Amino acid sequence: MTAEADSGADPFLGGLLRLHQPPRGAHRAGTDAVLLARLLAPRAGDRLCDVGAGTGAVGLACAALAPGLRPTLVERDPALAGQARANATLNGIDARVLVADVLASAAERRAAGLLPDSFDVVLTNPPFFAAGAHRASPHPGRAAAHTFAGGDLDSWIRTCTAILRAGGRLGLIHRADALPACLDALRGRYGGLAIRPVHPRGDAPAIRVLIAATRGSRAAPTLLPPLVLHGPDGRFTDEAEALHRGAPWPTP
């Protein structure tokens, strides 16, 4: 890539990936995207879908770490989808970008190219809040990323399940206090859940939860050791720093 094409792009994964993002104040991919991208470690040949992709951070990060992986990036906002497409080009990644509403009817999703049982891996960072459940950001893009305009988490997970093949893997990140809602949405659809809380500091409550699950599995859930993001000095812990540079999750 040229210096001109790369100007103004944010480095991800220690510079392995570079992304143009919306201006400050809008929703911008960061630590959540890095953690989600490292959650399942998809491989070249996997059919991977990043649902609610925004500018493509999660799916493109997976592709940067697994050369030959061709991600599908699904985003309802045409402007963000265009930015995701440009970011794929910037990084030399062959990605398929679909403009589709995750909460639309099955017929509408199919017309947009989002077909049932068509992916091995689905990664998603769903909106964190139901409409009216919190004070929405005054920035339209940030509000749209964080708040369901219609539908809810269960509807979102239903779509993720519909496009995932039987035995396929789902990875999601959400607020830690939304864990009960996540478990409700996954119940009867997934098993073998691996749940990892994410804490800002070792002495602070969890702020995020990462969940990996297998469609149709009946295996018991596992609660994994927590990830602590920052040490007493405010810097990333060694584990968090390694993940931000593209290292895999350590073996529990």
PDB file of N, CA and C in Angstrom, residues 7 10 20 36 39 74 103 106 137 157 160 172-174 176 180 183 188 207 217 236-237 241 250:
ATOM      1  N   SER A   7      -2.560   7.296   4.454  1.00  0.00           N
ATOM      2  CA  SER A   7      -2.585   8.497   5.285  1.00  0.00           C
ATOM      3  C   SER A   7      -3.881   8.592   6.081  1.00  0.00           C
ATOM      4  N   ASP A  10      -5.949   4.256  10.922  1.00  0.00           N
ATOM      5  CA  ASP A  10      -5.587   3.810  12.269  1.00  0.00           C
ATOM      6  C   ASP A  10      -4.909   2.447  12.196  1.00  0.00           C
ATOM      7  N   HIS A  20      -9.314   3.091   7.863  1.00  0.00           N
ATOM      8  CA  HIS A  20      -9.933   4.411   7.902  1.00  0.00           C
ATOM      9  C   HIS A  20     -11.250   4.280   8.649  1.00  0.00           C
ATOM     10  N   LEU A  36     -12.770  -9.472  19.805  1.00  0.00           N
ATOM     11  CA  LEU A  36     -13.695 -10.325  19.055  1.00  0.00           C
ATOM     12  C   LEU A  36     -12.988 -11.012  17.890  1.00  0.00           C
ATOM     13  N   LEU A  39     -11.144 -14.049  19.044  1.00  0.00           N
ATOM     14  CA  LEU A  39     -11.897 -14.993  19.864  1.00  0.00           C
ATOM     15  C   LEU A  39     -11.881 -16.420  19.326  1.00  0.00           C
ATOM     16  N   VAL A  74     -21.091  -7.674   6.731  1.00  0.00           N
ATOM     17  CA  VAL A  74     -22.502  -7.303   6.599  1.00  0.00           C
ATOM     18  C   VAL A  74     -22.753  -6.029   7.391  1.00  0.00           C
ATOM     19  N   LEU A 103     -31.849  -7.272  10.914  1.00  0.00           N
ATOM     20  CA  LEU A 103     -33.172  -7.473  11.495  1.00  0.00           C
ATOM     21  C   LEU A 103     -34.292  -7.479  10.456  1.00  0.00           C
ATOM     22  N   ALA A 106     -36.440 -12.649   6.450  1.00  0.00           N
ATOM     23  CA  ALA A 106     -35.582 -13.632   5.795  1.00  0.00           C
ATOM     24  C   ALA A 106     -35.538 -13.409   4.288  1.00  0.00           C
ATOM     25  N   SER A 137     -26.592   8.468  22.068  1.00  0.00           N
ATOM     26  CA  SER A 137     -25.622   9.476  21.660  1.00  0.00           C
ATOM     27  C   SER A 137     -26.280  10.475  20.704  1.00  0.00           C
ATOM     28  N   ILE A 157     -29.536 -12.430  17.277  1.00  0.00           N
ATOM     29  CA  ILE A 157     -28.939 -13.759  17.377  1.00  0.00           C
ATOM     30  C   ILE A 157     -29.688 -14.757  16.502  1.00  0.00           C
ATOM     31  N   CYS A 160     -28.147 -14.424  13.151  1.00  0.00           N
ATOM     32  CA  CYS A 160     -26.815 -15.038  13.161  1.00  0.00           C
ATOM     33  C   CYS A 160     -26.923 -16.557  13.076  1.00  0.00           C
ATOM     34  N   LEU A 172     -19.346 -13.624  20.036  1.00  0.00           N
ATOM     35  CA  LEU A 172     -19.932 -12.297  20.249  1.00  0.00           C
ATOM     36  C   LEU A 172     -19.308 -11.628  21.457  1.00  0.00           C
ATOM     37  N   ILE A 173     -19.402 -10.315  21.479  1.00  0.00           N
ATOM     38  CA  ILE A 173     -18.970  -9.503  22.604  1.00  0.00           C
ATOM     39  C   ILE A 173     -20.125  -8.598  22.994  1.00  0.00           C
ATOM     40  N   HIS A 174     -20.301  -8.402  24.298  1.00  0.00           N
ATOM     41  CA  HIS A 174     -21.401  -7.571  24.775  1.00  0.00           C
ATOM     42  C   HIS A 174     -21.014  -6.968  26.120  1.00  0.00           C
ATOM     43  N   ALA A 176     -20.965  -6.644  30.036  1.00  0.00           N
ATOM     44  CA  ALA A 176     -20.968  -7.720  31.029  1.00  0.00           C
ATOM     45  C   ALA A 176     -22.330  -7.869  31.689  1.00  0.00           C
ATOM     46  N   PRO A 180     -26.997 -12.184  31.118  1.00  0.00           N
ATOM     47  CA  PRO A 180     -28.253 -12.947  31.166  1.00  0.00           C
ATOM     48  C   PRO A 180     -29.041 -12.882  29.859  1.00  0.00           C
ATOM     49  N   LEU A 183     -27.340 -15.120  27.300  1.00  0.00           N
ATOM     50  CA  LEU A 183     -27.609 -16.537  27.549  1.00  0.00           C
ATOM     51  C   LEU A 183     -29.027 -16.909  27.141  1.00  0.00           C
ATOM     52  N   GLY A 188     -31.101 -22.975  23.614  1.00  0.00           N
ATOM     53  CA  GLY A 188     -31.860 -23.750  22.637  1.00  0.00           C
ATOM     54  C   GLY A 188     -31.298 -23.679  21.231  1.00  0.00           C
ATOM     55  N   ILE A 207     -16.505  -5.334  32.445  1.00  0.00           N
ATOM     56  CA  ILE A 207     -17.263  -4.405  31.603  1.00  0.00           C
ATOM     57  C   ILE A 207     -17.730  -5.060  30.303  1.00  0.00           C
ATOM     58  N   SER A 217     -24.926 -27.560  19.501  1.00  0.00           N
ATOM     59  CA  SER A 217     -24.205 -28.378  20.480  1.00  0.00           C
ATOM     60  C   SER A 217     -25.008 -28.500  21.775  1.00  0.00           C
ATOM     61  N   PHE A 236      -1.605  -1.337  29.176  1.00  0.00           N
ATOM     62  CA  PHE A 236      -2.130  -2.669  28.904  1.00  0.00           C
ATOM     63  C   PHE A 236      -1.333  -3.722  29.674  1.00  0.00           C
ATOM     64  N   THR A 237      -2.027  -4.731  30.184  1.00  0.00           N
ATOM     65  CA  THR A 237      -1.345  -5.896  30.721  1.00  0.00           C
ATOM     66  C   THR A 237      -0.640  -6.628  29.579  1.00  0.00           C
ATOM     67  N   GLU A 241      -1.876  -6.548  25.734  1.00  0.00           N
ATOM     68  CA  GLU A 241      -0.962  -6.009  24.719  1.00  0.00           C
ATOM     69  C   GLU A 241      -0.700  -7.038  23.630  1.00  0.00           C
ATOM     70  N   PRO A 250      -4.251 -16.970  25.212  1.00  0.00           N
ATOM     71  CA  PRO A 250      -3.475 -18.017  25.879  1.00  0.00           C
ATOM     72  C   PRO A 250      -4.364 -19.207  26.219  1.00  0.00           C
TER      73      PRO A 250
END
